[in-house]
Amino acid sequence: MRGVEASLRAVAVRGAWLCQRRDISSWLARWFPKTPAKPVVALKKPIKVELVAGKTYRWCVCGRSKKQPFCDGSHFFQRTGLSPLKFKAQETRTVALCTCKATQKPPYCDGTHNSEQVQKAEVGSAL
């Protein structure tokens, strides 16, 4: 009889684990959506920063960071499904980093902020 009881307990534990696993996957789906949010316009002009050769930076992709143009983790806490762009400066120099989040050369500004679409957009809204 002991073997049967042990088997039933094992099945009950496995069943509880499977239910718990479903709960974890729904939790993950809330924090990591399958369809990422669209980036929002943080500012309508680039920010000039001095990059130091060999240093790694994390450029904000979502536009929600309070430390523009760099990431402060807002993408995670606002559940955007987006991640920052990690890059290493090849040389020490001053560059213009995009804050409209519409550049075709991320993280660098390519002048897209001058477009009518970006200029008409509200800061904090998606394009």
Short mmCIF file of C-alpha atoms in Angstrom, two decimals:
data_model
loop_
_atom_site.label_atom_id
_atom_site.label_comp_id
_atom_site.label_asym_id
_atom_site.label_seq_id
_atom_site.Cartn_x
_atom_site.Cartn_y
_atom_site.Cartn_z
CA MET A 1 0.00 0.00 0.00
CA ARG A 2 2.90 2.32 0.71
CA GLY A 3 4.06 2.14 -2.91
CA VAL A 4 0.61 3.14 -4.15
CA GLU A 5 0.47 6.10 -1.73
CA ALA A 6 3.91 7.25 -2.82
CA SER A 7 2.86 7.01 -6.48
CA LEU A 8 -0.31 9.02 -5.82
CA ARG A 9 1.71 11.67 -3.98
CA ALA A 10 4.16 11.84 -6.88
CA VAL A 11 1.29 12.29 -9.35
CA ALA A 12 -0.25 15.01 -7.14
CA VAL A 13 3.08 16.80 -6.91
CA ARG A 14 3.58 16.59 -10.70
CA GLY A 15 0.04 17.90 -11.24
CA ALA A 16 0.70 20.82 -8.90
CA TRP A 17 3.97 21.50 -10.71
CA LEU A 18 2.17 21.57 -14.07
CA CYS A 19 -0.41 24.03 -12.72
CA GLN A 20 2.39 26.14 -11.32
CA ARG A 21 4.16 25.98 -14.68
CA ARG A 22 1.06 27.37 -16.42
CA ASP A 23 0.96 30.20 -13.88
CA ILE A 24 4.60 30.99 -14.63
CA SER A 25 4.02 31.06 -18.37
CA SER A 26 1.08 33.47 -17.99
CA TRP A 27 3.25 35.64 -15.75
CA LEU A 28 6.00 35.60 -18.38
CA ALA A 29 3.50 36.52 -21.08
CA ARG A 30 2.49 39.61 -19.09
CA TRP A 31 6.09 40.74 -18.61
CA PHE A 32 7.40 39.67 -22.01
CA PRO A 33 4.66 40.21 -24.60
CA LYS A 34 4.90 38.35 -27.91
CA THR A 35 4.25 41.55 -29.85
CA PRO A 36 6.55 44.35 -28.67
CA ALA A 37 5.20 47.85 -28.15
CA LYS A 38 6.13 50.54 -30.65
CA PRO A 39 8.87 52.95 -29.61
CA VAL A 40 7.68 56.40 -28.59
CA VAL A 41 9.20 59.77 -29.48
CA ALA A 42 11.29 60.80 -26.47
CA LEU A 43 12.42 64.13 -27.94
CA LYS A 44 12.26 65.78 -31.35
CA LYS A 45 15.97 66.52 -31.55
CA PRO A 46 19.11 64.44 -30.96
CA ILE A 47 21.27 64.62 -27.87
CA LYS A 48 25.00 65.19 -28.31
CA VAL A 49 27.14 63.02 -26.04
CA GLU A 50 30.81 62.23 -25.79
CA LEU A 51 31.40 58.51 -26.17
CA VAL A 52 34.56 57.03 -24.66
CA ALA A 53 36.53 54.52 -26.74
CA GLY A 54 36.05 50.94 -25.54
CA LYS A 55 33.10 51.77 -23.26
CA THR A 56 29.82 49.89 -23.73
CA TYR A 57 26.57 51.84 -23.83
CA ARG A 58 22.88 50.86 -23.85
CA TRP A 59 20.83 53.12 -26.12
CA CYS A 60 17.14 53.39 -25.26
CA VAL A 61 15.06 51.80 -28.02
CA CYS A 62 11.62 52.21 -26.45
CA GLY A 63 11.76 56.00 -25.89
CA ARG A 64 10.44 55.70 -22.32
CA SER A 65 13.74 56.13 -20.45
CA LYS A 66 14.10 59.18 -18.20
CA LYS A 67 17.87 59.11 -18.92
CA GLN A 68 17.69 59.70 -22.69
CA PRO A 69 19.39 58.73 -24.89
CA PHE A 70 20.43 55.85 -22.64
CA CYS A 71 18.37 53.06 -21.11
CA ASP A 72 17.17 53.21 -17.50
CA GLY A 73 15.16 49.96 -17.58
CA SER A 74 11.77 51.58 -18.29
CA HIS A 75 11.21 49.12 -21.17
CA PHE A 76 11.06 46.28 -18.66
CA PHE A 77 8.86 47.90 -16.02
CA GLN A 78 6.43 49.22 -18.62
CA ARG A 79 6.32 45.76 -20.24
CA THR A 80 7.19 46.96 -23.74
CA GLY A 81 8.83 43.76 -24.97
CA LEU A 82 11.68 45.93 -26.29
CA SER A 83 15.34 45.82 -25.28
CA PRO A 84 18.06 48.47 -25.39
CA LEU A 85 20.65 48.51 -28.16
CA LYS A 86 24.02 47.64 -26.64
CA PHE A 87 27.01 49.11 -28.47
CA LYS A 88 30.69 49.79 -27.85
CA ALA A 89 32.31 53.08 -28.83
CA GLN A 90 35.16 52.52 -31.27
CA GLU A 91 36.77 55.87 -30.57
CA THR A 92 36.36 58.78 -28.17
CA ARG A 93 34.27 61.42 -29.90
CA THR A 94 31.14 63.53 -29.63
CA VAL A 95 28.15 62.12 -31.51
CA ALA A 96 24.46 62.93 -31.91
CA LEU A 97 22.32 60.07 -30.59
CA CYS A 98 18.74 59.73 -31.78
CA THR A 99 15.88 60.44 -29.38
CA CYS A 100 12.97 60.38 -31.86
CA LYS A 101 13.57 56.59 -32.20
CA ALA A 102 12.90 56.71 -35.95
CA THR A 103 16.51 56.73 -37.17
CA GLN A 104 17.60 54.22 -39.79
CA LYS A 105 21.11 54.17 -38.26
CA PRO A 106 20.53 53.41 -34.57
CA PRO A 107 21.76 54.66 -32.18
CA TYR A 108 22.99 57.59 -34.26
CA CYS A 109 20.84 60.45 -35.49
CA ASP A 110 20.28 60.46 -39.25
CA GLY A 111 18.08 63.57 -39.38
CA THR A 112 14.76 61.72 -39.37
CA HIS A 113 13.60 63.98 -36.52
CA ASN A 114 13.27 66.75 -39.12
CA SER A 115 10.57 64.82 -41.00
CA GLU A 116 7.00 66.06 -40.93
CA GLN A 117 5.84 62.81 -39.32
CA VAL A 118 8.14 63.21 -36.31
CA GLN A 119 7.58 66.96 -35.98
CA LYS A 120 3.78 66.47 -35.91
CA ALA A 121 3.98 63.64 -33.36
CA GLU A 122 3.45 64.29 -29.68
CA VAL A 123 6.41 63.58 -27.40
CA GLY A 124 5.63 60.27 -25.70
CA SER A 125 3.53 58.95 -28.59
CA ALA A 126 4.37 56.22 -31.09
CA LEU A 127 4.95 57.09 -34.73
#
